[in-house]
């Protein structure tokens, strides 16, 4: 296991994943909604209509609050791409793509896959494949 | 009450993103980098997240309404169409380019606000562009 996962943090990854899943459970069973971040972000900002903007806004505010709580207990290293163009092009594609495709890693990837939704299975397969291919191309051009 | 539950869920979600390392664009890109020094962490995160959700869906199917008393407001579309596929592909390309998806980007407002701001602004612009484009069709 150690050779293949030399760069990975399996334990912390799984533990953090459990928390993400539990958050999804709280949304689903607690108030009957999907914990899909792209959709909730669009509702919270008023970019798409919502019957409960307060719910969306509260969830979105919680994200940095939760990250800040963990950061108080242990140092969290984040390394961003140094190129401004990379961040802007990436952001535009993520914003447009998640609205067009009705979801992102959380909505399709976590909530949809666990529901065995055919739409989410296809979306997750496609955005994973596109992600792998994009980084492979960037590597081929020496941009990674 | 509903907003409080959502705040709680968002906070747990953000804590999970931070604890799992998914707030780090380099780590996410490391997962997508099959030909580099591959980092499998994201697969363990997915496994951990899917487990409680898979159980929750089984519970949900037996409930008439949520704990709050609200009716379930769940996606009901079943059509596999071009917008779903093209949207997922565009999202995947952007995800690969920057190493960021919406959840970690927003959570980073607490960790690296200045660094994540250009991505977040562009992401909202992309969502707004989609709205304008969809309204024209």
mmCIF file with all atom_site columns, C-alpha atoms in Angstrom, chain A residues 8-135:
data_model
loop_
_atom_site.group_PDB
_atom_site.id
_atom_site.type_symbol
_atom_site.label_atom_id
_atom_site.label_alt_id
_atom_site.label_comp_id
_atom_site.label_asym_id
_atom_site.label_entity_id
_atom_site.label_seq_id
_atom_site.pdbx_PDB_ins_code
_atom_site.Cartn_x
_atom_site.Cartn_y
_atom_site.Cartn_z
_atom_site.occupancy
_atom_site.B_iso_or_equiv
_atom_site.pdbx_formal_charge
_atom_site.auth_seq_id
_atom_site.auth_comp_id
_atom_site.auth_asym_id
_atom_site.auth_atom_id
_atom_site.pdbx_PDB_model_num
ATOM 1   C CA . UNK A 1 8   ? -1.467  10.154 -0.294  1.00 0.00 ? 8   UNK A CA 1
ATOM 2   C CA . UNK A 1 9   ? -3.012  10.769 3.109   1.00 0.00 ? 9   UNK A CA 1
ATOM 3   C CA . UNK A 1 10  ? -5.522  7.880  3.157   1.00 0.00 ? 10  UNK A CA 1
ATOM 4   C CA . UNK A 1 11  ? -6.511  8.112  6.819   1.00 0.00 ? 11  UNK A CA 1
ATOM 5   C CA . UNK A 1 12  ? -7.132  11.848 6.975   1.00 0.00 ? 12  UNK A CA 1
ATOM 6   C CA . UNK A 1 13  ? -8.707  11.672 3.525   1.00 0.00 ? 13  UNK A CA 1
ATOM 7   C CA . UNK A 1 14  ? -11.198 9.041  4.618   1.00 0.00 ? 14  UNK A CA 1
ATOM 8   C CA . UNK A 1 15  ? -11.940 10.854 7.885   1.00 0.00 ? 15  UNK A CA 1
ATOM 9   C CA . UNK A 1 16  ? -12.489 14.172 6.098   1.00 0.00 ? 16  UNK A CA 1
ATOM 10  C CA . UNK A 1 17  ? -14.586 12.350 3.513   1.00 0.00 ? 17  UNK A CA 1
ATOM 11  C CA . UNK A 1 18  ? -16.786 10.936 6.282   1.00 0.00 ? 18  UNK A CA 1
ATOM 12  C CA . UNK A 1 19  ? -17.410 14.497 7.523   1.00 0.00 ? 19  UNK A CA 1
ATOM 13  C CA . UNK A 1 20  ? -18.339 15.602 3.997   1.00 0.00 ? 20  UNK A CA 1
ATOM 14  C CA . UNK A 1 21  ? -20.742 12.662 3.754   1.00 0.00 ? 21  UNK A CA 1
ATOM 15  C CA . UNK A 1 22  ? -22.225 13.414 7.179   1.00 0.00 ? 22  UNK A CA 1
ATOM 16  C CA . UNK A 1 23  ? -22.788 17.023 6.064   1.00 0.00 ? 23  UNK A CA 1
ATOM 17  C CA . UNK A 1 24  ? -24.683 15.625 3.088   1.00 0.00 ? 24  UNK A CA 1
ATOM 18  C CA . UNK A 1 25  ? -26.758 13.468 5.440   1.00 0.00 ? 25  UNK A CA 1
ATOM 19  C CA . UNK A 1 26  ? -27.603 16.494 7.618   1.00 0.00 ? 26  UNK A CA 1
ATOM 20  C CA . UNK A 1 27  ? -28.821 18.406 4.550   1.00 0.00 ? 27  UNK A CA 1
ATOM 21  C CA . UNK A 1 28  ? -30.763 15.458 3.101   1.00 0.00 ? 28  UNK A CA 1
ATOM 22  C CA . UNK A 1 29  ? -32.455 14.058 6.189   1.00 0.00 ? 29  UNK A CA 1
ATOM 23  C CA . UNK A 1 30  ? -32.445 17.320 8.152   1.00 0.00 ? 30  UNK A CA 1
ATOM 24  C CA . UNK A 1 31  ? -34.052 19.682 5.651   1.00 0.00 ? 31  UNK A CA 1
ATOM 25  C CA . UNK A 1 32  ? -34.643 17.527 2.570   1.00 0.00 ? 32  UNK A CA 1
ATOM 26  C CA . UNK A 1 33  ? -32.031 19.071 0.312   1.00 0.00 ? 33  UNK A CA 1
ATOM 27  C CA . UNK A 1 34  ? -28.976 18.098 -1.698  1.00 0.00 ? 34  UNK A CA 1
ATOM 28  C CA . UNK A 1 35  ? -25.590 19.322 -0.440  1.00 0.00 ? 35  UNK A CA 1
ATOM 29  C CA . UNK A 1 36  ? -24.529 20.422 -3.916  1.00 0.00 ? 36  UNK A CA 1
ATOM 30  C CA . UNK A 1 37  ? -22.114 23.313 -3.520  1.00 0.00 ? 37  UNK A CA 1
ATOM 31  C CA . UNK A 1 38  ? -22.319 24.760 -7.056  1.00 0.00 ? 38  UNK A CA 1
ATOM 32  C CA . UNK A 1 39  ? -26.117 24.910 -6.929  1.00 0.00 ? 39  UNK A CA 1
ATOM 33  C CA . UNK A 1 40  ? -26.180 26.341 -3.415  1.00 0.00 ? 40  UNK A CA 1
ATOM 34  C CA . UNK A 1 41  ? -23.519 28.930 -4.356  1.00 0.00 ? 41  UNK A CA 1
ATOM 35  C CA . UNK A 1 42  ? -25.623 30.052 -7.337  1.00 0.00 ? 42  UNK A CA 1
ATOM 36  C CA . UNK A 1 43  ? -28.692 30.315 -5.082  1.00 0.00 ? 43  UNK A CA 1
ATOM 37  C CA . UNK A 1 44  ? -26.829 32.101 -2.294  1.00 0.00 ? 44  UNK A CA 1
ATOM 38  C CA . UNK A 1 45  ? -25.548 34.761 -4.705  1.00 0.00 ? 45  UNK A CA 1
ATOM 39  C CA . UNK A 1 46  ? -28.929 35.116 -6.413  1.00 0.00 ? 46  UNK A CA 1
ATOM 40  C CA . UNK A 1 47  ? -27.530 33.938 -9.760  1.00 0.00 ? 47  UNK A CA 1
ATOM 41  C CA . UNK A 1 48  ? -30.274 31.336 -9.828  1.00 0.00 ? 48  UNK A CA 1
ATOM 42  C CA . UNK A 1 49  ? -33.643 31.591 -8.171  1.00 0.00 ? 49  UNK A CA 1
ATOM 43  C CA . UNK A 1 50  ? -34.361 29.744 -4.954  1.00 0.00 ? 50  UNK A CA 1
ATOM 44  C CA . UNK A 1 51  ? -37.287 29.189 -2.649  1.00 0.00 ? 51  UNK A CA 1
ATOM 45  C CA . UNK A 1 52  ? -34.900 29.486 0.258   1.00 0.00 ? 52  UNK A CA 1
ATOM 46  C CA . UNK A 1 53  ? -31.918 31.713 -0.288  1.00 0.00 ? 53  UNK A CA 1
ATOM 47  C CA . UNK A 1 54  ? -31.264 31.826 3.480   1.00 0.00 ? 54  UNK A CA 1
ATOM 48  C CA . UNK A 1 55  ? -30.665 28.058 3.548   1.00 0.00 ? 55  UNK A CA 1
ATOM 49  C CA . UNK A 1 56  ? -28.215 28.271 0.646   1.00 0.00 ? 56  UNK A CA 1
ATOM 50  C CA . UNK A 1 57  ? -26.415 31.263 2.134   1.00 0.00 ? 57  UNK A CA 1
ATOM 51  C CA . UNK A 1 58  ? -26.126 29.588 5.559   1.00 0.00 ? 58  UNK A CA 1
ATOM 52  C CA . UNK A 1 59  ? -24.566 26.465 4.031   1.00 0.00 ? 59  UNK A CA 1
ATOM 53  C CA . UNK A 1 60  ? -22.095 28.504 1.953   1.00 0.00 ? 60  UNK A CA 1
ATOM 54  C CA . UNK A 1 61  ? -21.058 30.591 4.991   1.00 0.00 ? 61  UNK A CA 1
ATOM 55  C CA . UNK A 1 62  ? -20.477 27.342 6.882   1.00 0.00 ? 62  UNK A CA 1
ATOM 56  C CA . UNK A 1 63  ? -17.787 26.162 4.434   1.00 0.00 ? 63  UNK A CA 1
ATOM 57  C CA . UNK A 1 64  ? -15.062 28.681 5.410   1.00 0.00 ? 64  UNK A CA 1
ATOM 58  C CA . UNK A 1 65  ? -16.197 28.518 9.049   1.00 0.00 ? 65  UNK A CA 1
ATOM 59  C CA . UNK A 1 66  ? -15.582 24.759 9.119   1.00 0.00 ? 66  UNK A CA 1
ATOM 60  C CA . UNK A 1 67  ? -12.221 25.123 7.376   1.00 0.00 ? 67  UNK A CA 1
ATOM 61  C CA . UNK A 1 68  ? -11.202 27.848 9.869   1.00 0.00 ? 68  UNK A CA 1
ATOM 62  C CA . UNK A 1 69  ? -12.121 25.619 12.834  1.00 0.00 ? 69  UNK A CA 1
ATOM 63  C CA . UNK A 1 70  ? -9.880  22.820 11.537  1.00 0.00 ? 70  UNK A CA 1
ATOM 64  C CA . UNK A 1 71  ? -7.085  25.316 10.791  1.00 0.00 ? 71  UNK A CA 1
ATOM 65  C CA . UNK A 1 72  ? -7.135  26.390 14.459  1.00 0.00 ? 72  UNK A CA 1
ATOM 66  C CA . UNK A 1 73  ? -6.380  22.801 15.517  1.00 0.00 ? 73  UNK A CA 1
ATOM 67  C CA . UNK A 1 74  ? -3.803  21.863 12.890  1.00 0.00 ? 74  UNK A CA 1
ATOM 68  C CA . UNK A 1 75  ? -1.868  23.677 10.170  1.00 0.00 ? 75  UNK A CA 1
ATOM 69  C CA . UNK A 1 76  ? -3.471  23.345 6.708   1.00 0.00 ? 76  UNK A CA 1
ATOM 70  C CA . UNK A 1 77  ? -1.129  23.778 3.762   1.00 0.00 ? 77  UNK A CA 1
ATOM 71  C CA . UNK A 1 78  ? -2.649  25.099 0.539   1.00 0.00 ? 78  UNK A CA 1
ATOM 72  C CA . UNK A 1 79  ? -0.609  25.626 -2.632  1.00 0.00 ? 79  UNK A CA 1
ATOM 73  C CA . UNK A 1 80  ? -2.318  27.621 -5.361  1.00 0.00 ? 80  UNK A CA 1
ATOM 74  C CA . UNK A 1 81  ? -1.405  27.809 -9.050  1.00 0.00 ? 81  UNK A CA 1
ATOM 75  C CA . UNK A 1 82  ? 0.873   30.827 -9.422  1.00 0.00 ? 82  UNK A CA 1
ATOM 76  C CA . UNK A 1 83  ? -0.673  31.954 -12.705 1.00 0.00 ? 83  UNK A CA 1
ATOM 77  C CA . UNK A 1 84  ? -3.567  34.412 -12.539 1.00 0.00 ? 84  UNK A CA 1
ATOM 78  C CA . UNK A 1 85  ? -4.705  33.302 -16.009 1.00 0.00 ? 85  UNK A CA 1
ATOM 79  C CA . UNK A 1 86  ? -4.937  29.679 -14.810 1.00 0.00 ? 86  UNK A CA 1
ATOM 80  C CA . UNK A 1 87  ? -7.166  30.705 -11.895 1.00 0.00 ? 87  UNK A CA 1
ATOM 81  C CA . UNK A 1 88  ? -9.423  32.861 -14.057 1.00 0.00 ? 88  UNK A CA 1
ATOM 82  C CA . UNK A 1 89  ? -9.812  30.399 -16.946 1.00 0.00 ? 89  UNK A CA 1
ATOM 83  C CA . UNK A 1 90  ? -10.321 27.562 -14.457 1.00 0.00 ? 90  UNK A CA 1
ATOM 84  C CA . UNK A 1 91  ? -12.909 29.555 -12.529 1.00 0.00 ? 91  UNK A CA 1
ATOM 85  C CA . UNK A 1 92  ? -14.874 30.532 -15.644 1.00 0.00 ? 92  UNK A CA 1
ATOM 86  C CA . UNK A 1 93  ? -15.025 26.910 -16.822 1.00 0.00 ? 93  UNK A CA 1
ATOM 87  C CA . UNK A 1 94  ? -15.983 25.617 -13.370 1.00 0.00 ? 94  UNK A CA 1
ATOM 88  C CA . UNK A 1 95  ? -18.726 28.248 -13.007 1.00 0.00 ? 95  UNK A CA 1
ATOM 89  C CA . UNK A 1 96  ? -20.235 27.819 -16.480 1.00 0.00 ? 96  UNK A CA 1
ATOM 90  C CA . UNK A 1 97  ? -19.763 24.037 -16.558 1.00 0.00 ? 97  UNK A CA 1
ATOM 91  C CA . UNK A 1 98  ? -21.341 23.332 -13.180 1.00 0.00 ? 98  UNK A CA 1
ATOM 92  C CA . UNK A 1 99  ? -24.456 25.356 -14.082 1.00 0.00 ? 99  UNK A CA 1
ATOM 93  C CA . UNK A 1 100 ? -24.779 23.771 -17.529 1.00 0.00 ? 100 UNK A CA 1
ATOM 94  C CA . UNK A 1 101 ? -24.174 20.276 -16.124 1.00 0.00 ? 101 UNK A CA 1
ATOM 95  C CA . UNK A 1 102 ? -26.346 20.901 -13.026 1.00 0.00 ? 102 UNK A CA 1
ATOM 96  C CA . UNK A 1 103 ? -23.731 19.980 -10.449 1.00 0.00 ? 103 UNK A CA 1
ATOM 97  C CA . UNK A 1 104 ? -20.156 19.509 -9.332  1.00 0.00 ? 104 UNK A CA 1
ATOM 98  C CA . UNK A 1 105 ? -18.062 17.126 -7.247  1.00 0.00 ? 105 UNK A CA 1
ATOM 99  C CA . UNK A 1 106 ? -20.469 17.333 -4.297  1.00 0.00 ? 106 UNK A CA 1
ATOM 100 C CA . UNK A 1 107 ? -23.868 17.297 -6.007  1.00 0.00 ? 107 UNK A CA 1
ATOM 101 C CA . UNK A 1 108 ? -23.100 14.735 -8.723  1.00 0.00 ? 108 UNK A CA 1
ATOM 102 C CA . UNK A 1 109 ? -20.009 13.122 -7.214  1.00 0.00 ? 109 UNK A CA 1
ATOM 103 C CA . UNK A 1 110 ? -21.140 12.568 -3.626  1.00 0.00 ? 110 UNK A CA 1
ATOM 104 C CA . UNK A 1 111 ? -24.925 12.994 -3.438  1.00 0.00 ? 111 UNK A CA 1
ATOM 105 C CA . UNK A 1 112 ? -25.791 11.703 -6.928  1.00 0.00 ? 112 UNK A CA 1
ATOM 106 C CA . UNK A 1 113 ? -23.424 8.726  -7.037  1.00 0.00 ? 113 UNK A CA 1
ATOM 107 C CA . UNK A 1 114 ? -24.605 7.514  -3.627  1.00 0.00 ? 114 UNK A CA 1
ATOM 108 C CA . UNK A 1 115 ? -28.206 7.815  -4.893  1.00 0.00 ? 115 UNK A CA 1
ATOM 109 C CA . UNK A 1 116 ? -27.173 5.690  -7.918  1.00 0.00 ? 116 UNK A CA 1
ATOM 110 C CA . UNK A 1 117 ? -28.474 8.449  -10.196 1.00 0.00 ? 117 UNK A CA 1
ATOM 111 C CA . UNK A 1 118 ? -27.629 7.620  -13.841 1.00 0.00 ? 118 UNK A CA 1
ATOM 112 C CA . UNK A 1 119 ? -27.258 11.358 -14.623 1.00 0.00 ? 119 UNK A CA 1
ATOM 113 C CA . UNK A 1 120 ? -24.746 11.806 -11.829 1.00 0.00 ? 120 UNK A CA 1
ATOM 114 C CA . UNK A 1 121 ? -22.825 8.662  -12.775 1.00 0.00 ? 121 UNK A CA 1
ATOM 115 C CA . UNK A 1 122 ? -22.395 9.998  -16.306 1.00 0.00 ? 122 UNK A CA 1
ATOM 116 C CA . UNK A 1 123 ? -21.531 13.518 -15.148 1.00 0.00 ? 123 UNK A CA 1
ATOM 117 C CA . UNK A 1 124 ? -18.994 12.247 -12.604 1.00 0.00 ? 124 UNK A CA 1
ATOM 118 C CA . UNK A 1 125 ? -17.381 9.927  -15.159 1.00 0.00 ? 125 UNK A CA 1
ATOM 119 C CA . UNK A 1 126 ? -17.102 12.779 -17.633 1.00 0.00 ? 126 UNK A CA 1
ATOM 120 C CA . UNK A 1 127 ? -15.713 15.452 -15.298 1.00 0.00 ? 127 UNK A CA 1
ATOM 121 C CA . UNK A 1 128 ? -13.233 12.959 -13.821 1.00 0.00 ? 128 UNK A CA 1
ATOM 122 C CA . UNK A 1 129 ? -12.108 11.930 -17.323 1.00 0.00 ? 129 UNK A CA 1
ATOM 123 C CA . UNK A 1 130 ? -11.862 15.581 -18.400 1.00 0.00 ? 130 UNK A CA 1
ATOM 124 C CA . UNK A 1 131 ? -9.832  16.388 -15.271 1.00 0.00 ? 131 UNK A CA 1
ATOM 125 C CA . UNK A 1 132 ? -7.386  13.522 -15.874 1.00 0.00 ? 132 UNK A CA 1
ATOM 126 C CA . UNK A 1 133 ? -7.057  14.425 -19.567 1.00 0.00 ? 133 UNK A CA 1
ATOM 127 C CA . UNK A 1 134 ? -6.557  18.134 -18.842 1.00 0.00 ? 134 UNK A CA 1
ATOM 128 C CA . UNK A 1 135 ? -3.731  17.549 -16.369 1.00 0.00 ? 135 UNK A CA 1
#
